[in-house]
Amino acid sequence: MAKLVAILATTHHPFFYKTSRLAPEEAPPFAAEWVRKVEAYRETLTRARPDVLVMVGSDHFHQLWLDNMPQFLVGKAPFYDANYYNEEREFGLPRLLLKGHEELSSYILREGIDREFDLAFSNELRVDHSITCPIITVRPQNDLPVVPIYTNIFAPPLPRPERFVKLGQTIREIIDAWPSDLRVAVIGTGHLSLELGGPRQFGAHGPDPEFDAKAVEWIANGDIDGCLANVTLDSLHAPGNATHGFMDFMLMMGIAGHRKADYADHLDLFHTMEAYFTWYPDGVEA
Amino acid sequence: MSKYLVNKFLFTVDRDPELVERYREDPAGTVAWWEQEQANLLLNCIAGEATTWLEFTDEERRALAGHDHVALFEMGAHPFLTLTLWIAMFERDHDEPLAMQLDYAHKLSHMSLPYPDITT
């Protein structure tokens, strides 16, 4: 069977790429610490020596649109071009080409559908910064094949938080059962409290530091029950109007199961809090 | 109320560099042209298989033609689409980093929870 060697759940911050490449005299005061934390986090993936990456993210109205909006979608293609004109324009992100892993995509689709998730699929998917930000931060050599999984955290009606956790648990079962000798890592990105296009955007901190502190605790402790007891589709409006991206963290908690993260770190930035978690299901050296 | 169509306008303009500039320079003309020529195009179909019934309300047309991001927020346009396009059009007019985004937020400071529903 395949071995799930690492589970990484993190925020995705599209400005990291540009910020990390600024000369020291041009860089903002928080840049050096940010780069240091990202490099330390990268090591948590490197040491797991993965062969293939399952990547959970959410399209930001780039390819997926309201005329035909899937709730959960799995990419199945040999390659994925990445990043869009408006991400180059706004964030300075580079265009990338990721390799796909069609066999694992097919397996996840077949098994997911048979386990009662009617997953949509795409044979021609251009992924956006929800997938490429973690490539840039934790696998900048971009040398591994990927299976992108998109969730709808953006265009209501959305699936409920319980459904994200359940999908994570199902993905875990599927990877654990995959007849392969490959080492799989799952990397998922979401948000803590976040406001975009509303009155609380771009403040000195995330819009709701109290929510962020609780969220970091839930994730770090693998406290799925505590998280589910406090988070609903309606409640996620309060910390910030884009906070439904937290449900991608909940999906990742579902993959990790009820256990503490082996690595947990965070960084308070303007506008949003960055957070970095890694679990090693079978220990670090497995 | 055609929130979907307002979002479709923001979406199709934001992804096209020429349309971003055209909407910045001539908002009323761009909105009129877009509603006439583009609004009913199904994005994944050929032109002959367009939709036949989509149109803006007067209020929506006015908000888009007036670059009125506050009105768009109040009517439940998707805030990510509006913000992204506004950054593309207007960040260049501000000298300080984030000045445009903070001014944008300030103009929405009268809004309180729950925000207008963005469900389409």
Tab-separated table of C-alpha atoms in Angstrom:
chain	number	residue	atom	x	y	z
A	1	MET	CA	0.000	0.000	0.000
A	2	ALA	CA	1.010	3.607	-0.467
A	3	LYS	CA	2.493	5.339	2.507
A	4	LEU	CA	1.073	8.682	3.667
A	5	VAL	CA	4.300	10.257	4.864
A	6	ALA	CA	3.262	13.826	5.655
A	7	ILE	CA	0.204	16.041	5.941
A	8	LEU	CA	0.776	19.769	5.646
A	9	ALA	CA	-1.934	22.325	6.366
A	10	THR	CA	-1.046	25.962	5.888
A	11	THR	CA	-2.268	29.363	4.855
A	12	HIS	CA	-1.468	30.499	1.323
A	13	HIS	CA	-0.217	34.025	0.997
A	14	PRO	CA	0.184	35.189	-2.588
A	15	PHE	CA	2.546	38.010	-1.612
A	16	PHE	CA	5.196	35.690	-0.180
A	17	TYR	CA	6.859	35.064	-3.543
A	18	LYS	CA	7.386	38.748	-4.275
A	19	THR	CA	8.292	39.664	-0.691
A	20	SER	CA	10.842	36.873	-0.374
A	21	ARG	CA	12.678	38.056	-3.487
A	22	LEU	CA	13.120	41.674	-2.462
A	23	ALA	CA	16.616	42.923	-1.680
A	24	PRO	CA	17.081	43.397	2.084
A	25	GLU	CA	17.005	47.198	1.791
A	26	GLU	CA	13.666	47.031	-0.065
A	27	ALA	CA	12.049	44.316	2.020
A	28	PRO	CA	9.462	45.148	4.680
A	29	PRO	CA	10.515	44.597	8.317
A	30	PHE	CA	8.601	41.323	8.653
A	31	ALA	CA	10.145	39.723	5.537
A	32	ALA	CA	13.206	38.072	7.110
A	33	GLU	CA	11.231	36.291	9.814
A	34	TRP	CA	8.611	35.231	7.277
A	35	VAL	CA	11.248	33.703	5.005
A	36	ARG	CA	12.871	31.979	7.966
A	37	LYS	CA	9.599	30.422	9.065
A	38	VAL	CA	8.733	29.279	5.558
A	39	GLU	CA	12.152	27.685	5.100
A	40	ALA	CA	11.783	25.836	8.401
A	41	TYR	CA	8.347	24.679	7.310
A	42	ARG	CA	9.693	23.534	3.935
A	43	GLU	CA	12.041	21.210	5.784
A	44	THR	CA	9.053	19.394	7.320
A	45	LEU	CA	8.075	18.269	3.827
A	46	THR	CA	11.577	17.624	2.562
A	47	ARG	CA	12.415	15.248	5.402
A	48	ALA	CA	9.352	13.099	4.561
A	49	ARG	CA	10.812	12.349	1.095
A	50	PRO	CA	7.482	12.278	-0.790
A	51	ASP	CA	7.086	10.912	-4.322
A	52	VAL	CA	3.722	12.488	-5.098
A	53	LEU	CA	1.724	15.405	-3.692
A	54	VAL	CA	-2.027	15.572	-3.247
A	55	MET	CA	-2.797	19.290	-3.113
A	56	VAL	CA	-5.981	20.741	-1.672
A	57	GLY	CA	-6.914	24.287	-2.601
A	58	SER	CA	-9.699	26.442	-3.960
A	59	ASP	CA	-9.987	28.223	-7.282
A	60	HIS	CA	-10.490	31.973	-6.888
A	61	PHE	CA	-12.823	32.490	-9.862
A	62	HIS	CA	-10.123	31.768	-12.383
A	63	GLN	CA	-11.303	28.720	-14.288
A	64	LEU	CA	-14.316	27.625	-12.240
A	65	TRP	CA	-17.294	29.900	-12.618
A	66	LEU	CA	-20.866	30.357	-11.482
A	67	ASP	CA	-22.352	28.887	-14.668
A	68	ASN	CA	-21.080	25.449	-13.659
A	69	MET	CA	-19.651	25.395	-10.159
A	70	PRO	CA	-18.445	22.144	-8.610
A	71	GLN	CA	-18.324	21.756	-4.822
A	72	PHE	CA	-15.367	19.341	-4.875
A	73	LEU	CA	-13.281	18.696	-7.966
A	74	VAL	CA	-10.281	16.446	-8.653
A	75	GLY	CA	-7.853	17.222	-11.455
A	76	LYS	CA	-6.963	14.303	-13.692
A	77	ALA	CA	-4.438	15.409	-16.256
A	78	PRO	CA	-0.798	14.727	-17.141
A	79	PHE	CA	0.093	18.390	-16.586
A	80	TYR	CA	-1.344	21.483	-14.986
A	81	ASP	CA	-0.411	24.923	-16.176
A	82	ALA	CA	-0.547	27.332	-13.311
A	83	ASN	CA	-1.289	30.910	-12.356
A	84	TYR	CA	-3.274	33.499	-14.237
A	85	TYR	CA	-2.806	36.944	-15.728
A	86	ASN	CA	-4.555	38.634	-12.828
A	87	GLU	CA	-2.300	36.805	-10.341
A	88	GLU	CA	0.780	37.966	-12.228
A	89	ARG	CA	-0.710	41.447	-12.245
A	90	GLU	CA	-1.657	41.652	-8.575
A	91	PHE	CA	0.886	39.414	-6.848
A	92	GLY	CA	3.774	39.114	-9.295
A	93	LEU	CA	3.386	35.325	-9.340
A	94	PRO	CA	5.240	33.401	-12.044
A	95	ARG	CA	3.620	31.039	-14.517
A	96	LEU	CA	4.399	27.409	-13.708
A	97	LEU	CA	3.855	23.966	-15.163
A	98	LEU	CA	3.146	21.153	-12.701
A	99	LYS	CA	3.265	17.471	-13.552
A	100	GLY	CA	0.165	15.420	-12.833
A	101	HIS	CA	-0.230	11.896	-11.493
A	102	GLU	CA	-3.162	10.478	-13.433
A	103	GLU	CA	-3.139	7.080	-11.773
A	104	LEU	CA	-3.644	8.540	-8.316
A	105	SER	CA	-6.187	11.044	-9.679
A	106	SER	CA	-8.194	8.173	-11.158
A	107	TYR	CA	-7.971	6.184	-7.962
A	108	ILE	CA	-9.175	9.086	-5.823
A	109	LEU	CA	-12.054	9.777	-8.211
A	110	ARG	CA	-13.228	6.167	-8.391
A	111	GLU	CA	-12.868	5.507	-4.692
A	112	GLY	CA	-14.265	8.893	-3.692
A	113	ILE	CA	-17.392	8.392	-5.776
A	114	ASP	CA	-17.815	4.884	-4.385
A	115	ARG	CA	-17.467	6.329	-0.862
A	116	GLU	CA	-20.370	8.721	-1.484
A	117	PHE	CA	-18.557	11.867	-2.621
A	118	ASP	CA	-19.794	12.630	-6.133
A	119	LEU	CA	-16.553	14.315	-7.122
A	120	ALA	CA	-16.361	16.459	-10.224
A	121	PHE	CA	-13.271	16.080	-12.383
A	122	SER	CA	-11.279	18.106	-14.861
A	123	ASN	CA	-8.989	16.858	-17.638
A	124	GLU	CA	-7.771	20.381	-18.385
A	125	LEU	CA	-7.232	22.363	-15.243
A	126	ARG	CA	-5.146	25.461	-14.838
A	127	VAL	CA	-4.431	25.740	-11.140
A	128	ASP	CA	-4.154	29.038	-9.298
A	129	HIS	CA	-2.249	30.421	-6.336
A	130	SER	CA	-4.074	28.211	-3.818
A	131	ILE	CA	-1.990	25.376	-5.303
A	132	THR	CA	1.092	27.264	-6.445
A	133	CYS	CA	1.727	29.186	-3.217
A	134	PRO	CA	2.586	25.969	-1.353
A	135	ILE	CA	4.681	24.790	-4.303
A	136	ILE	CA	6.618	28.042	-4.017
A	137	THR	CA	6.950	27.795	-0.242
A	138	VAL	CA	7.497	24.080	0.463
A	139	ARG	CA	8.575	22.546	-2.873
A	140	PRO	CA	10.075	25.354	-4.948
A	141	GLN	CA	11.933	22.924	-7.198
A	142	ASN	CA	8.463	21.840	-8.420
A	143	ASP	CA	9.751	18.372	-9.231
A	144	LEU	CA	6.945	16.113	-7.995
A	145	PRO	CA	3.727	15.031	-9.700
A	146	VAL	CA	0.566	16.362	-8.109
A	147	VAL	CA	-3.125	15.612	-7.786
A	148	PRO	CA	-5.026	18.880	-7.316
A	149	ILE	CA	-8.263	18.788	-5.350
A	150	TYR	CA	-10.388	21.916	-5.413
A	151	THR	CA	-13.048	22.802	-2.874
A	152	ASN	CA	-15.688	25.498	-3.070
A	153	ILE	CA	-15.125	27.908	-0.185
A	154	PHE	CA	-16.003	30.887	-2.309
A	155	ALA	CA	-19.338	30.749	-4.099
A	156	PRO	CA	-22.327	30.006	-1.878
A	157	PRO	CA	-24.152	27.747	-1.351
A	158	LEU	CA	-21.120	25.990	0.134
A	159	PRO	CA	-20.815	22.527	1.651
A	160	ARG	CA	-20.923	22.638	5.449
A	161	PRO	CA	-17.774	22.313	7.626
A	162	GLU	CA	-18.714	18.735	8.570
A	163	ARG	CA	-18.584	17.835	4.904
A	164	PHE	CA	-15.041	19.182	4.569
A	165	VAL	CA	-13.916	17.115	7.565
A	166	LYS	CA	-15.643	14.049	6.139
A	167	LEU	CA	-13.995	14.531	2.756
A	168	GLY	CA	-10.639	14.767	4.507
A	169	GLN	CA	-11.324	11.523	6.361
A	170	THR	CA	-12.330	9.900	3.074
A	171	ILE	CA	-9.198	11.111	1.280
A	172	ARG	CA	-7.171	9.632	4.120
A	173	GLU	CA	-8.880	6.244	3.739
A	174	ILE	CA	-8.333	6.331	-0.018
A	175	ILE	CA	-4.634	7.158	0.175
A	176	ASP	CA	-4.085	4.534	2.877
A	177	ALA	CA	-5.731	1.957	0.610
A	178	TRP	CA	-3.979	2.950	-2.642
A	179	PRO	CA	-2.133	-0.112	-4.009
A	180	SER	CA	1.171	1.594	-4.728
A	181	ASP	CA	4.621	1.692	-3.217
A	182	LEU	CA	4.824	5.461	-3.493
A	183	ARG	CA	5.224	7.913	-0.645
A	184	VAL	CA	2.356	10.407	-0.633
A	185	ALA	CA	2.217	13.802	1.028
A	186	VAL	CA	-0.962	15.864	1.218
A	187	ILE	CA	-0.636	19.630	1.259
A	188	GLY	CA	-3.711	21.764	1.792
A	189	THR	CA	-4.022	25.511	2.034
A	190	GLY	CA	-6.731	27.716	3.436
A	191	HIS	CA	-7.122	30.779	5.581
A	192	LEU	CA	-7.604	31.798	9.149
A	193	SER	CA	-9.747	34.920	9.634
A	194	LEU	CA	-9.710	36.942	6.457
A	195	GLU	CA	-11.600	39.852	4.958
A	196	LEU	CA	-11.436	40.663	1.250
A	197	GLY	CA	-13.374	43.495	-0.308
A	198	GLY	CA	-15.024	44.522	2.960
A	199	PRO	CA	-14.553	47.198	5.632
A	200	ARG	CA	-12.164	45.103	7.770
A	201	GLN	CA	-9.649	44.298	5.032
A	202	PHE	CA	-5.905	44.987	5.215
A	203	GLY	CA	-5.797	45.888	8.899
A	204	ALA	CA	-2.758	45.648	11.155
A	205	HIS	CA	-3.649	42.010	11.922
A	206	GLY	CA	-6.139	39.509	10.626
A	207	PRO	CA	-9.699	40.757	11.130
A	208	ASP	CA	-10.299	38.476	14.130
A	209	PRO	CA	-7.153	37.630	16.168
A	210	GLU	CA	-9.305	35.866	18.760
A	211	PHE	CA	-10.662	33.479	16.141
A	212	ASP	CA	-7.135	32.959	14.815
A	213	ALA	CA	-5.837	32.009	18.269
A	214	LYS	CA	-8.638	29.479	18.710
A	215	ALA	CA	-8.180	28.127	15.197
A	216	VAL	CA	-4.456	27.580	15.716
A	217	GLU	CA	-5.247	25.636	18.912
A	218	TRP	CA	-7.873	23.459	17.216
A	219	ILE	CA	-5.520	22.573	14.393
A	220	ALA	CA	-2.383	22.079	16.491
A	221	ASN	CA	-4.270	19.828	18.920
A	222	GLY	CA	-6.142	17.912	16.242
A	223	ASP	CA	-9.285	19.023	18.037
A	224	ILE	CA	-11.784	18.192	15.313
A	225	ASP	CA	-14.672	17.942	17.743
A	226	GLY	CA	-13.955	21.282	19.408
A	227	CYS	CA	-13.607	22.911	16.016
A	228	LEU	CA	-16.851	21.449	14.693
A	229	ALA	CA	-18.652	22.467	17.892
A	230	ASN	CA	-17.664	26.090	17.302
A	231	VAL	CA	-17.660	26.510	13.544
A	232	THR	CA	-20.692	26.608	11.261
A	233	LEU	CA	-21.271	28.042	7.811
A	234	ASP	CA	-23.016	30.999	9.443
A	235	SER	CA	-20.474	31.535	12.207
A	236	LEU	CA	-17.631	31.833	9.695
A	237	HIS	CA	-19.001	35.156	8.459
A	238	ALA	CA	-18.172	36.803	11.780
A	239	PRO	CA	-14.348	36.539	11.751
A	240	GLY	CA	-14.156	37.998	8.226
A	241	ASN	CA	-15.996	37.671	4.937
A	242	ALA	CA	-13.420	35.331	3.372
A	243	THR	CA	-12.992	33.117	6.435
A	244	HIS	CA	-14.807	30.190	4.812
A	245	GLY	CA	-11.347	29.311	3.513
A	246	PHE	CA	-10.822	27.937	7.014
A	247	MET	CA	-12.854	24.925	5.903
A	248	ASP	CA	-9.857	23.783	3.869
A	249	PHE	CA	-7.982	23.574	7.172
A	250	MET	CA	-10.869	21.511	8.516
A	251	LEU	CA	-10.552	19.162	5.554
A	252	MET	CA	-6.867	18.763	6.391
A	253	MET	CA	-7.752	18.058	10.034
A	254	GLY	CA	-9.992	15.304	8.705
A	255	ILE	CA	-7.021	13.810	6.860
A	256	ALA	CA	-4.771	14.047	9.922
A	257	GLY	CA	-7.347	12.600	12.310
A	258	HIS	CA	-7.709	13.270	16.019
A	259	ARG	CA	-4.063	13.871	16.790
A	260	LYS	CA	-1.739	16.705	17.596
A	261	ALA	CA	0.331	18.202	14.836
A	262	ASP	CA	3.985	17.220	14.911
A	263	TYR	CA	4.939	20.717	13.822
A	264	ALA	CA	3.018	23.935	14.441
A	265	ASP	CA	4.060	27.492	13.809
A	266	HIS	CA	2.415	30.781	12.968
A	267	LEU	CA	3.246	34.362	12.125
A	268	ASP	CA	1.107	37.410	12.743
A	269	LEU	CA	1.178	39.553	9.608
A	270	PHE	CA	-0.813	42.601	8.575
A	271	HIS	CA	-4.111	41.598	6.979
A	272	THR	CA	-3.922	37.926	8.001
A	273	MET	CA	-2.171	35.410	10.208
A	274	GLU	CA	0.084	32.855	8.591
A	275	ALA	CA	0.019	29.313	10.012
A	276	TYR	CA	2.025	26.172	9.340
A	277	PHE	CA	1.183	22.644	10.528
A	278	THR	CA	2.621	19.223	9.696
A	279	TRP	CA	1.632	15.744	10.794
A	280	TYR	CA	3.694	12.586	10.235
A	281	PRO	CA	1.178	9.721	10.417
A	282	ASP	CA	3.879	7.092	10.975
A	283	GLY	CA	6.548	9.190	12.602
A	284	VAL	CA	9.216	11.379	11.094
A	285	GLU	CA	11.522	8.682	9.792
A	286	ALA	CA	8.836	6.374	8.394
B	1	MET	CA	-31.681	41.739	-9.054
B	2	SER	CA	-29.113	39.975	-11.214
B	3	LYS	CA	-26.168	39.476	-8.898
B	4	TYR	CA	-24.980	36.728	-11.195
B	5	LEU	CA	-24.725	39.097	-14.141
B	6	VAL	CA	-22.930	41.769	-12.095
B	7	ASN	CA	-20.435	39.101	-11.042
B	8	LYS	CA	-20.124	37.940	-14.649
B	9	PHE	CA	-19.243	41.489	-15.691
B	10	LEU	CA	-16.587	41.796	-12.960
B	11	PHE	CA	-15.222	38.327	-13.758
B	12	THR	CA	-14.941	38.777	-17.516
B	13	VAL	CA	-13.451	42.267	-17.273
B	14	ASP	CA	-10.930	41.370	-14.559
B	15	ARG	CA	-9.418	38.513	-16.570
B	16	ASP	CA	-8.851	40.618	-19.711
B	17	PRO	CA	-6.092	43.270	-19.619
B	18	GLU	CA	-7.657	45.325	-22.419
B	19	LEU	CA	-11.064	45.337	-20.780
B	20	VAL	CA	-9.558	46.384	-17.452
B	21	GLU	CA	-8.149	49.507	-19.114
B	22	ARG	CA	-11.302	50.141	-21.116
B	23	TYR	CA	-13.481	49.924	-18.007
B	24	ARG	CA	-11.151	52.232	-16.094
B	25	GLU	CA	-11.197	54.875	-18.820
B	26	ASP	CA	-14.801	54.616	-20.002
B	27	PRO	CA	-16.961	52.898	-17.401
B	28	ALA	CA	-20.384	53.870	-18.761
B	29	GLY	CA	-19.440	53.028	-22.351
B	30	THR	CA	-17.882	49.718	-21.358
B	31	VAL	CA	-20.904	48.683	-19.302
B	32	ALA	CA	-23.303	49.578	-22.138
B	33	TRP	CA	-21.198	47.726	-24.728
B	34	TRP	CA	-20.751	44.728	-22.455
B	35	GLU	CA	-24.442	44.419	-21.660
B	36	GLN	CA	-25.305	44.651	-25.354
B	37	GLU	CA	-22.600	42.400	-26.772
B	38	GLN	CA	-21.214	40.182	-24.031
B	39	ALA	CA	-23.684	39.698	-21.192
B	40	ASN	CA	-25.523	36.814	-22.812
B	41	LEU	CA	-22.514	34.890	-24.084
B	42	LEU	CA	-22.211	31.507	-22.434
B	43	LEU	CA	-18.544	31.362	-21.578
B	44	ASN	CA	-18.117	27.765	-22.668
B	45	CYS	CA	-20.266	27.853	-25.825
B	46	ILE	CA	-20.082	29.346	-29.313
B	47	ALA	CA	-21.705	32.722	-29.921
B	48	GLY	CA	-24.789	31.289	-31.648
B	49	GLU	CA	-25.711	29.435	-28.486
B	50	ALA	CA	-25.976	32.437	-26.235
B	51	THR	CA	-28.411	33.045	-23.423
B	52	THR	CA	-31.376	35.248	-24.310
B	53	TRP	CA	-32.614	36.795	-21.072
B	54	LEU	CA	-29.809	38.318	-19.002
B	55	GLU	CA	-29.830	42.059	-18.319
B	56	PHE	CA	-28.824	44.468	-15.559
B	57	THR	CA	-31.284	46.302	-13.370
B	58	ASP	CA	-31.031	50.096	-13.511
B	59	GLU	CA	-29.397	50.077	-10.095
B	60	GLU	CA	-26.752	47.576	-11.165
B	61	ARG	CA	-26.044	49.417	-14.404
B	62	ARG	CA	-25.650	52.655	-12.449
B	63	ALA	CA	-23.307	51.095	-9.863
B	64	LEU	CA	-21.074	49.551	-12.506
B	65	ALA	CA	-21.088	52.651	-14.734
B	66	GLY	CA	-20.292	54.801	-11.701
B	67	HIS	CA	-17.393	52.649	-10.454
B	68	ASP	CA	-19.388	52.539	-7.214
B	69	HIS	CA	-17.838	49.698	-5.218
B	70	VAL	CA	-19.924	50.586	-2.163
B	71	ALA	CA	-23.179	50.117	-4.067
B	72	LEU	CA	-21.862	46.857	-5.522
B	73	PHE	CA	-21.056	45.601	-2.019
B	74	GLU	CA	-24.492	46.653	-0.779
B	75	MET	CA	-26.221	44.730	-3.547
B	76	GLY	CA	-24.260	41.548	-2.834
B	77	ALA	CA	-21.776	41.488	-5.701
B	78	HIS	CA	-18.950	39.081	-4.865
B	79	PRO	CA	-16.480	41.200	-2.862
B	80	PHE	CA	-13.432	39.293	-4.105
B	81	LEU	CA	-14.271	40.055	-7.721
B	82	THR	CA	-14.894	43.723	-7.041
B	83	LEU	CA	-11.764	44.160	-4.954
B	84	THR	CA	-9.471	42.416	-7.423
B	85	LEU	CA	-10.696	44.492	-10.334
B	86	TRP	CA	-10.556	47.721	-8.319
B	87	ILE	CA	-6.951	47.027	-7.349
B	88	ALA	CA	-6.150	46.493	-11.024
B	89	MET	CA	-7.797	49.772	-12.008
B	90	PHE	CA	-7.028	52.131	-9.149
B	91	GLU	CA	-4.028	51.009	-7.083
B	92	ARG	CA	-1.829	52.903	-9.525
B	93	ASP	CA	-3.461	56.185	-8.487
B	94	HIS	CA	-2.148	55.920	-4.911
B	95	ASP	CA	1.427	56.533	-3.796
B	96	GLU	CA	1.550	54.616	-0.512
B	97	PRO	CA	1.354	50.802	-0.358
B	98	LEU	CA	-2.161	49.627	0.601
B	99	ALA	CA	-3.511	53.204	0.493
B	100	MET	CA	-6.011	52.214	-2.154
B	101	GLN	CA	-7.140	49.104	-0.257
B	102	LEU	CA	-7.531	51.048	3.000
B	103	ASP	CA	-9.503	53.807	1.305
B	104	TYR	CA	-11.691	51.137	-0.291
B	105	ALA	CA	-12.318	49.631	3.149
B	106	HIS	CA	-12.957	53.024	4.748
B	107	LYS	CA	-15.706	53.745	2.232
B	108	LEU	CA	-17.396	50.542	3.415
B	109	SER	CA	-17.002	51.354	7.118
B	110	HIS	CA	-20.753	51.924	7.562
B	111	MET	CA	-21.374	48.260	6.784
B	112	SER	CA	-21.901	45.924	9.725
B	113	LEU	CA	-22.603	42.216	10.076
B	114	PRO	CA	-24.367	40.484	8.568
B	115	TYR	CA	-23.052	41.774	5.250
B	116	PRO	CA	-25.336	41.596	2.225
B	117	ASP	CA	-25.842	38.051	1.002
B	118	ILE	CA	-23.561	37.139	-1.900
B	119	THR	CA	-25.352	33.915	-2.761
B	120	THR	CA	-26.244	33.795	-6.446
